[in-house]
mmCIF file of C-alpha atoms in Angstrom:
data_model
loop_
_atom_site.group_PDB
_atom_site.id
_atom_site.type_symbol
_atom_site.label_atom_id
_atom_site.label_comp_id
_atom_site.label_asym_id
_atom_site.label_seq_id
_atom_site.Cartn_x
_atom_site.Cartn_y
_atom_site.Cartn_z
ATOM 1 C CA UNK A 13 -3.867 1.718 12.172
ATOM 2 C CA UNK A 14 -2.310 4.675 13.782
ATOM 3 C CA UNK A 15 -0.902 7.309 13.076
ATOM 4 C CA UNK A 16 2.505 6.356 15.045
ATOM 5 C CA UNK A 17 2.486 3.079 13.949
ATOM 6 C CA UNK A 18 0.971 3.147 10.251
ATOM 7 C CA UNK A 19 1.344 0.813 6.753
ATOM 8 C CA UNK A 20 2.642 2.658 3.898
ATOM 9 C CA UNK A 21 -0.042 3.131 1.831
ATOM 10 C CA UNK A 22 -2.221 4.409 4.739
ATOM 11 C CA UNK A 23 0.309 7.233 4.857
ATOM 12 C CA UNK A 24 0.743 7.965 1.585
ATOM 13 C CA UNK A 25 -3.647 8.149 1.277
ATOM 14 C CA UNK A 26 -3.109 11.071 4.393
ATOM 15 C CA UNK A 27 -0.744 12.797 2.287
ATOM 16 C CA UNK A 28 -2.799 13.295 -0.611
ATOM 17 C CA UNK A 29 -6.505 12.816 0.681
ATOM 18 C CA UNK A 30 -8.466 16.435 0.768
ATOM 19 C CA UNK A 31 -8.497 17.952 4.472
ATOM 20 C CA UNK A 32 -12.067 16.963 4.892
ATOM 21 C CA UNK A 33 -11.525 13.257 4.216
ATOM 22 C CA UNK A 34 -8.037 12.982 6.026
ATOM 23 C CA UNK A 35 -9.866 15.041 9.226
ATOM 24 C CA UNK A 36 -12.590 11.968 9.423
ATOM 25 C CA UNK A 37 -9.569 9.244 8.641
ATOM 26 C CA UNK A 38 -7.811 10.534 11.686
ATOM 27 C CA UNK A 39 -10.940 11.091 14.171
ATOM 28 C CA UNK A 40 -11.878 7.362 13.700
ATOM 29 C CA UNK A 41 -8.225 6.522 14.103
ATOM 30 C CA UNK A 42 -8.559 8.619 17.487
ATOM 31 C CA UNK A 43 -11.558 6.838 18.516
ATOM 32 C CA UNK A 44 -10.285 3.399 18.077
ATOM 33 C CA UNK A 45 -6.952 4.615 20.298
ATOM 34 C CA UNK A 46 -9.237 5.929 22.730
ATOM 35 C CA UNK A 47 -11.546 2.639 22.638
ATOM 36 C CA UNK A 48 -8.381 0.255 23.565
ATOM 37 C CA UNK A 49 -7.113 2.496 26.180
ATOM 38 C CA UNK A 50 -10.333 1.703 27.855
ATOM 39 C CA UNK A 51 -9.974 -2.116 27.326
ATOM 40 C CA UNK A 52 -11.372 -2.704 23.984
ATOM 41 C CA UNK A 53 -10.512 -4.025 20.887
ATOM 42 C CA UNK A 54 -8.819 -1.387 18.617
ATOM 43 C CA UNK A 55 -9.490 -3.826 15.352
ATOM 44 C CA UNK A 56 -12.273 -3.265 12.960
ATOM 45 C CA UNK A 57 -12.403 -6.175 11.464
ATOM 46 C CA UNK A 58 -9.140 -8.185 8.812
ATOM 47 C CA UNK A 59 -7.698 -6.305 6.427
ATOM 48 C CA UNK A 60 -10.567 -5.685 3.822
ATOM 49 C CA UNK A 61 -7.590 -6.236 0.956
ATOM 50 C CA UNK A 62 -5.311 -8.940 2.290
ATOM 51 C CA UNK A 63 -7.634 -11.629 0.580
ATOM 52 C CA UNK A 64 -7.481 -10.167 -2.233
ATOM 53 C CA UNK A 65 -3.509 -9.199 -2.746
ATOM 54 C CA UNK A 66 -2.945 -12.982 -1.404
ATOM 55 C CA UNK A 67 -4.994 -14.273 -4.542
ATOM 56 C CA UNK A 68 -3.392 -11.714 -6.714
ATOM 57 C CA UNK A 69 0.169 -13.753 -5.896
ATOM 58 C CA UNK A 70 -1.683 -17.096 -6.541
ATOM 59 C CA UNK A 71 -2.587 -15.588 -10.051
ATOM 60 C CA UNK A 72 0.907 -14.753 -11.009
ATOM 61 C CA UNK A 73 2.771 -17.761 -9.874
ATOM 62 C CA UNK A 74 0.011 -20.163 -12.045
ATOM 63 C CA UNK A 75 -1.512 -21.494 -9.365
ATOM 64 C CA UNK A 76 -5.188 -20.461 -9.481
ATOM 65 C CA UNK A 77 -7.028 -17.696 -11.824
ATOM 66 C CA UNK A 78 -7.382 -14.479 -10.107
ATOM 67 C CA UNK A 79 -11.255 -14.051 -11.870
ATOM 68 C CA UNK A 80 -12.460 -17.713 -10.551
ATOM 69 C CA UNK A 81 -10.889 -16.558 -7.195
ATOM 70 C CA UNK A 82 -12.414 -12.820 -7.152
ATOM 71 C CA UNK A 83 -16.003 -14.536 -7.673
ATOM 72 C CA UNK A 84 -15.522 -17.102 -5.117
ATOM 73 C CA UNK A 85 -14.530 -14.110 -2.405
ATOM 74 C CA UNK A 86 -17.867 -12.220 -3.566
ATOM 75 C CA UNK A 87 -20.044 -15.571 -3.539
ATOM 76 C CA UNK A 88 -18.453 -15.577 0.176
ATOM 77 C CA UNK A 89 -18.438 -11.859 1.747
ATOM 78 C CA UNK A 90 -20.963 -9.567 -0.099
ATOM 79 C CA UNK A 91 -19.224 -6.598 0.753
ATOM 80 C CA UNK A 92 -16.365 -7.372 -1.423
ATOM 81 C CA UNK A 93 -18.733 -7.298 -4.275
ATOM 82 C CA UNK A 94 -17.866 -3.715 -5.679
ATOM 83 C CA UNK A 95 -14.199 -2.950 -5.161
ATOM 84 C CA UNK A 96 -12.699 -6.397 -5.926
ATOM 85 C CA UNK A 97 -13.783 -6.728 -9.363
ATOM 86 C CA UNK A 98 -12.687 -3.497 -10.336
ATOM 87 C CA UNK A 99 -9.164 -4.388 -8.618
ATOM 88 C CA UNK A 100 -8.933 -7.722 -10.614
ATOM 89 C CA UNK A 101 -9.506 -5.357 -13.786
ATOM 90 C CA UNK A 102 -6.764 -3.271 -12.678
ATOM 91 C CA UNK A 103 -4.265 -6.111 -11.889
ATOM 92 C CA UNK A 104 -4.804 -8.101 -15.025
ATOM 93 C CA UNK A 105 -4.315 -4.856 -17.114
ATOM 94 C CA UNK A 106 -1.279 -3.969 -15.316
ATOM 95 C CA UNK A 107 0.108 -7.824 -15.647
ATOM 96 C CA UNK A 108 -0.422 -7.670 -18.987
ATOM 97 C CA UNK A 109 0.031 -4.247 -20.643
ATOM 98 C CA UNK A 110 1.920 -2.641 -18.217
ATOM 99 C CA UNK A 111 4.385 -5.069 -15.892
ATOM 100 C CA UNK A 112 4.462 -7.100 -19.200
ATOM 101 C CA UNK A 113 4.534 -10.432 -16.900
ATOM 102 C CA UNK A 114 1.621 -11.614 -19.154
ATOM 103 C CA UNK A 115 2.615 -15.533 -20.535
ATOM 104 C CA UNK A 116 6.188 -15.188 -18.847
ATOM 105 C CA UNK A 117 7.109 -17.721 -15.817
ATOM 106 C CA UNK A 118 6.858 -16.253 -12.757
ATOM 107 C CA UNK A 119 8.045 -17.892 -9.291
ATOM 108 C CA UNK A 120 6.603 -15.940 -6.149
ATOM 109 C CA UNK A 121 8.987 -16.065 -3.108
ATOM 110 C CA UNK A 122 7.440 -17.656 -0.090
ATOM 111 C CA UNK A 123 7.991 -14.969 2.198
ATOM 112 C CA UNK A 124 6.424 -12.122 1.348
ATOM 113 C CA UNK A 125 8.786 -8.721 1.836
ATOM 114 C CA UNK A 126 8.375 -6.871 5.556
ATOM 115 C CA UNK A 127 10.237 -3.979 6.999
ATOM 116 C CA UNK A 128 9.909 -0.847 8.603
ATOM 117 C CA UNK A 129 10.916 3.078 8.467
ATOM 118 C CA UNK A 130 11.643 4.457 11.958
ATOM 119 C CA UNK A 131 11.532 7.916 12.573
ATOM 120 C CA UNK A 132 13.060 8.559 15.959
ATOM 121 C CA UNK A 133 12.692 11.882 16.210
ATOM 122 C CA UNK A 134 8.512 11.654 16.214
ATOM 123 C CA UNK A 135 8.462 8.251 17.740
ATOM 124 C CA UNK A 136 6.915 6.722 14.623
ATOM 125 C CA UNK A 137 6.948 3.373 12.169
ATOM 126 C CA UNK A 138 5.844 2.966 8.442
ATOM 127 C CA UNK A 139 5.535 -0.532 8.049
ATOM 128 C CA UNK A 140 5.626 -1.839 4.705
ATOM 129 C CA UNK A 141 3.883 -5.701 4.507
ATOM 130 C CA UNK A 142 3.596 -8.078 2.548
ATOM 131 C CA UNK A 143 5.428 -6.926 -0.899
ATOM 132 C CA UNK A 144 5.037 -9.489 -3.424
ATOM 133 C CA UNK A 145 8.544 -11.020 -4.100
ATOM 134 C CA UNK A 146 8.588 -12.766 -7.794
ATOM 135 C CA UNK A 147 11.406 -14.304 -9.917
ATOM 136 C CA UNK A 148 10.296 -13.207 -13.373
ATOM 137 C CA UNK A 149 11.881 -15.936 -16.391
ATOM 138 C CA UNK A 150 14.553 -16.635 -13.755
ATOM 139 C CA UNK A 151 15.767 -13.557 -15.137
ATOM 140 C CA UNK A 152 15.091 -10.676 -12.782
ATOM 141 C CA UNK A 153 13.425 -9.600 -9.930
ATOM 142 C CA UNK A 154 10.332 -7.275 -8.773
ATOM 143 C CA UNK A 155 9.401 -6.701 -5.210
ATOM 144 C CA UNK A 156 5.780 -4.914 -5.682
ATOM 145 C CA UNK A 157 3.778 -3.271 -2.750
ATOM 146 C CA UNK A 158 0.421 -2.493 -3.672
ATOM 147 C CA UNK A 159 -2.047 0.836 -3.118
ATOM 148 C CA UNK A 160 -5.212 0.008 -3.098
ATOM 149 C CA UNK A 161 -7.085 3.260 -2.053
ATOM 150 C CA UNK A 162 -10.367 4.685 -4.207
ATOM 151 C CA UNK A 163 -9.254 8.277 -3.155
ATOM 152 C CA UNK A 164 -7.184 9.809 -3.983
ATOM 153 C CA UNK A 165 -5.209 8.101 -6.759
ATOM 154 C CA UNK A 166 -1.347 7.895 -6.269
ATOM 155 C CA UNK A 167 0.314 10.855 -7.633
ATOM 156 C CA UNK A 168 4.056 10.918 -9.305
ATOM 157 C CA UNK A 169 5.739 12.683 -5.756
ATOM 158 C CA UNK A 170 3.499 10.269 -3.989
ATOM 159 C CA UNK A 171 5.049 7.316 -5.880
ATOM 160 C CA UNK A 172 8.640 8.454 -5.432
ATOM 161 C CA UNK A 173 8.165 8.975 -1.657
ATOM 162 C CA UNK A 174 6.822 5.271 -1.288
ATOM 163 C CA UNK A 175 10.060 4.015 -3.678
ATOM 164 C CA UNK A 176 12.152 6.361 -1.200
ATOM 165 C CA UNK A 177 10.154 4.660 1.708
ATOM 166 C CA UNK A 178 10.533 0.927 0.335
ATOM 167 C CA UNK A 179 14.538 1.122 -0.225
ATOM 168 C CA UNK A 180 15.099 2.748 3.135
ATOM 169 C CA UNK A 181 12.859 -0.338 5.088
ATOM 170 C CA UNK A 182 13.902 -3.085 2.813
ATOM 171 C CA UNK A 183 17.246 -3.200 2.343
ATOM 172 C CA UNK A 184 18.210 -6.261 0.990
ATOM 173 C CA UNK A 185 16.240 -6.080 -2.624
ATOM 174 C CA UNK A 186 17.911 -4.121 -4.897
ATOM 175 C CA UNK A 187 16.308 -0.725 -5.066
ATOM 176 C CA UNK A 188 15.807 -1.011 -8.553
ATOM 177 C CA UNK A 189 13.727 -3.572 -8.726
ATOM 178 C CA UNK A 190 11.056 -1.596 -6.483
ATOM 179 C CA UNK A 191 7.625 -1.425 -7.278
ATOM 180 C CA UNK A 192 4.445 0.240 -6.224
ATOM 181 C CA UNK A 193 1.274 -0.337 -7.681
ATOM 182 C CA UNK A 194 -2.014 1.940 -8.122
ATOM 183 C CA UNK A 195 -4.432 -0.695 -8.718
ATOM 184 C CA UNK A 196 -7.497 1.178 -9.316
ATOM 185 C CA UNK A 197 -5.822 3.631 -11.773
ATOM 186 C CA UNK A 198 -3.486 0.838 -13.440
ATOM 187 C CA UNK A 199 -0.326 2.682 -12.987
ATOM 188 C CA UNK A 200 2.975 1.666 -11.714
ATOM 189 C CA UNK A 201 5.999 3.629 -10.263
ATOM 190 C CA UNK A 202 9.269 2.271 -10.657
ATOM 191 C CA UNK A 203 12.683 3.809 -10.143
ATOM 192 C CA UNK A 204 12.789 4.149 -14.020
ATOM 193 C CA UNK A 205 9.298 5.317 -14.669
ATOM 194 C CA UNK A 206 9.483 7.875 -12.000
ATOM 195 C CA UNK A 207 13.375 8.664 -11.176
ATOM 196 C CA UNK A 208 13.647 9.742 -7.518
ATOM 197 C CA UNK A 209 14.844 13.450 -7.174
ATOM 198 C CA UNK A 210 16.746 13.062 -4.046
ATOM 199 C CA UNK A 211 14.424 15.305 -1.557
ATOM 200 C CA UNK A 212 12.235 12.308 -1.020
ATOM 201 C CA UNK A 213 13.266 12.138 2.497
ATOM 202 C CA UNK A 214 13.029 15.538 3.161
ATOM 203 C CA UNK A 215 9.320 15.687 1.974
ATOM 204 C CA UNK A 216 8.112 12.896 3.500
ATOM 205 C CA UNK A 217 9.219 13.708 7.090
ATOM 206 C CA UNK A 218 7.689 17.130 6.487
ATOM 207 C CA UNK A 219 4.225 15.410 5.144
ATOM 208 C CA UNK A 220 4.377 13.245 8.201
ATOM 209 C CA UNK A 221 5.291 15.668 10.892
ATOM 210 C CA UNK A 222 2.273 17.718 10.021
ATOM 211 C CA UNK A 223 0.222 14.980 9.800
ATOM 212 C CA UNK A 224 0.965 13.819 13.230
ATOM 213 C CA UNK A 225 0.789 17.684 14.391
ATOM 214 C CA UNK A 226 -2.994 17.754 13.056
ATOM 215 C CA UNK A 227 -3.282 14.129 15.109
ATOM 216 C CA UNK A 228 -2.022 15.356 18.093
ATOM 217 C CA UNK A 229 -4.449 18.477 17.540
ATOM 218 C CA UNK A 230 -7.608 16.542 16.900
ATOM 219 C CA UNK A 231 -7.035 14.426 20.025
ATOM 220 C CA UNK A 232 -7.382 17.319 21.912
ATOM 221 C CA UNK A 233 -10.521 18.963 20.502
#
């Protein structure tokens, strides 16, 4: 991650994380810039959640069950052993009571959904990767981007500026069918759910310039 070049849900955790924990989010961020300018390796490691959202999809389309899977990823890499079962809680309760996909035929879309948000004017990218794209009964269609994060939970604004986010970089789906997902709390925001008020642009590019503005600071201290 950085700050210039960061995944949605990374953002959207800086918005809303207290000053203390976004401070130590954006030193280490610093320190892995600084660590590749010197000819290291900026990664820490795969994405801690990608296993897990790419067994999530197996578990809608029918293909595997998401509890047999979550125990076979612990069994394999001990450190998943706290958060994952608590975010196969989450997504079965939101399949069932919430997304109401429970029993209903679902066919996931190969490709997963990509795109980005430029903003020119402070030379950064939101990248948005890996949506879920799913048929539901042949009937409709959901594009659903996940936020995983313990803290904080996804507020309501914070859910209408990722919808805002998601239309703007993924153009093709309709926007109604957008979804994000707060695993960990079981909540979804959807267009409908939580209507967008039309100053989500505004507010995020003021969230993000000052977030970049306090990254620019700390790299100097």
């Amino acid at each position: 991650m950085s700050v210039l070049d960061i995944p949605l849900r990374k953002v959207l955790q800086l918005f809303y994380a207290a000053q203390s924990v976004r401070r130590s989010i954006l030193k280490e961020d610093i320190r892995l810039d600084r660590r590749k300018e010197e000819g290291g390796n900026r990664s820490k490691g795969g994405d801690f959640y990608q296993p897990f959202w790419s067994d999530v999809k197996k578990h809608i389309a029918g293909d595997a069950d998401l509890s047999e899977m979550t125990d076979d990823r612990i069994r394999s890499n001990k450190n998943f052993t706290r958060l994952y079962p608590l975010l196969k809680d989450g997504v079965i309760e939101l399949l069932g009571a919430k997304l109401r996909w429970s029993n209903e035929p679902v066919q996931i879309v190969p490709k997963s959904v990509h795109g980005n948000l430029q903003f020119g004017d402070v030379g950064g990218i939101i990248r948005i990767r890996d949506a879920l794209h799913a048929h539901v009964r042949g009937e409709y269609t959901r594009v659903v981007y996940p936020y995983f994060s313990e803290d904080p939970a996804l507020p309501d604004e914070g859910g209408r500026l990722g919808l805002w986010a998601m239309q703007q970089a993924l153009p093709e789906p309709d926007p109604n069918d957008m979804r994000i997902i707060d695993i960990l709390r079981r909540t979804f925001f959807s267009p409908q759910t939580t209507p967008l008020r039309g100053n989500e642009e505004l507010v995020f590019r003021e969230y993000y310039s000052s977030l970049i503005t306090e990254w620019e600071r700390l790299k100097l201290e």
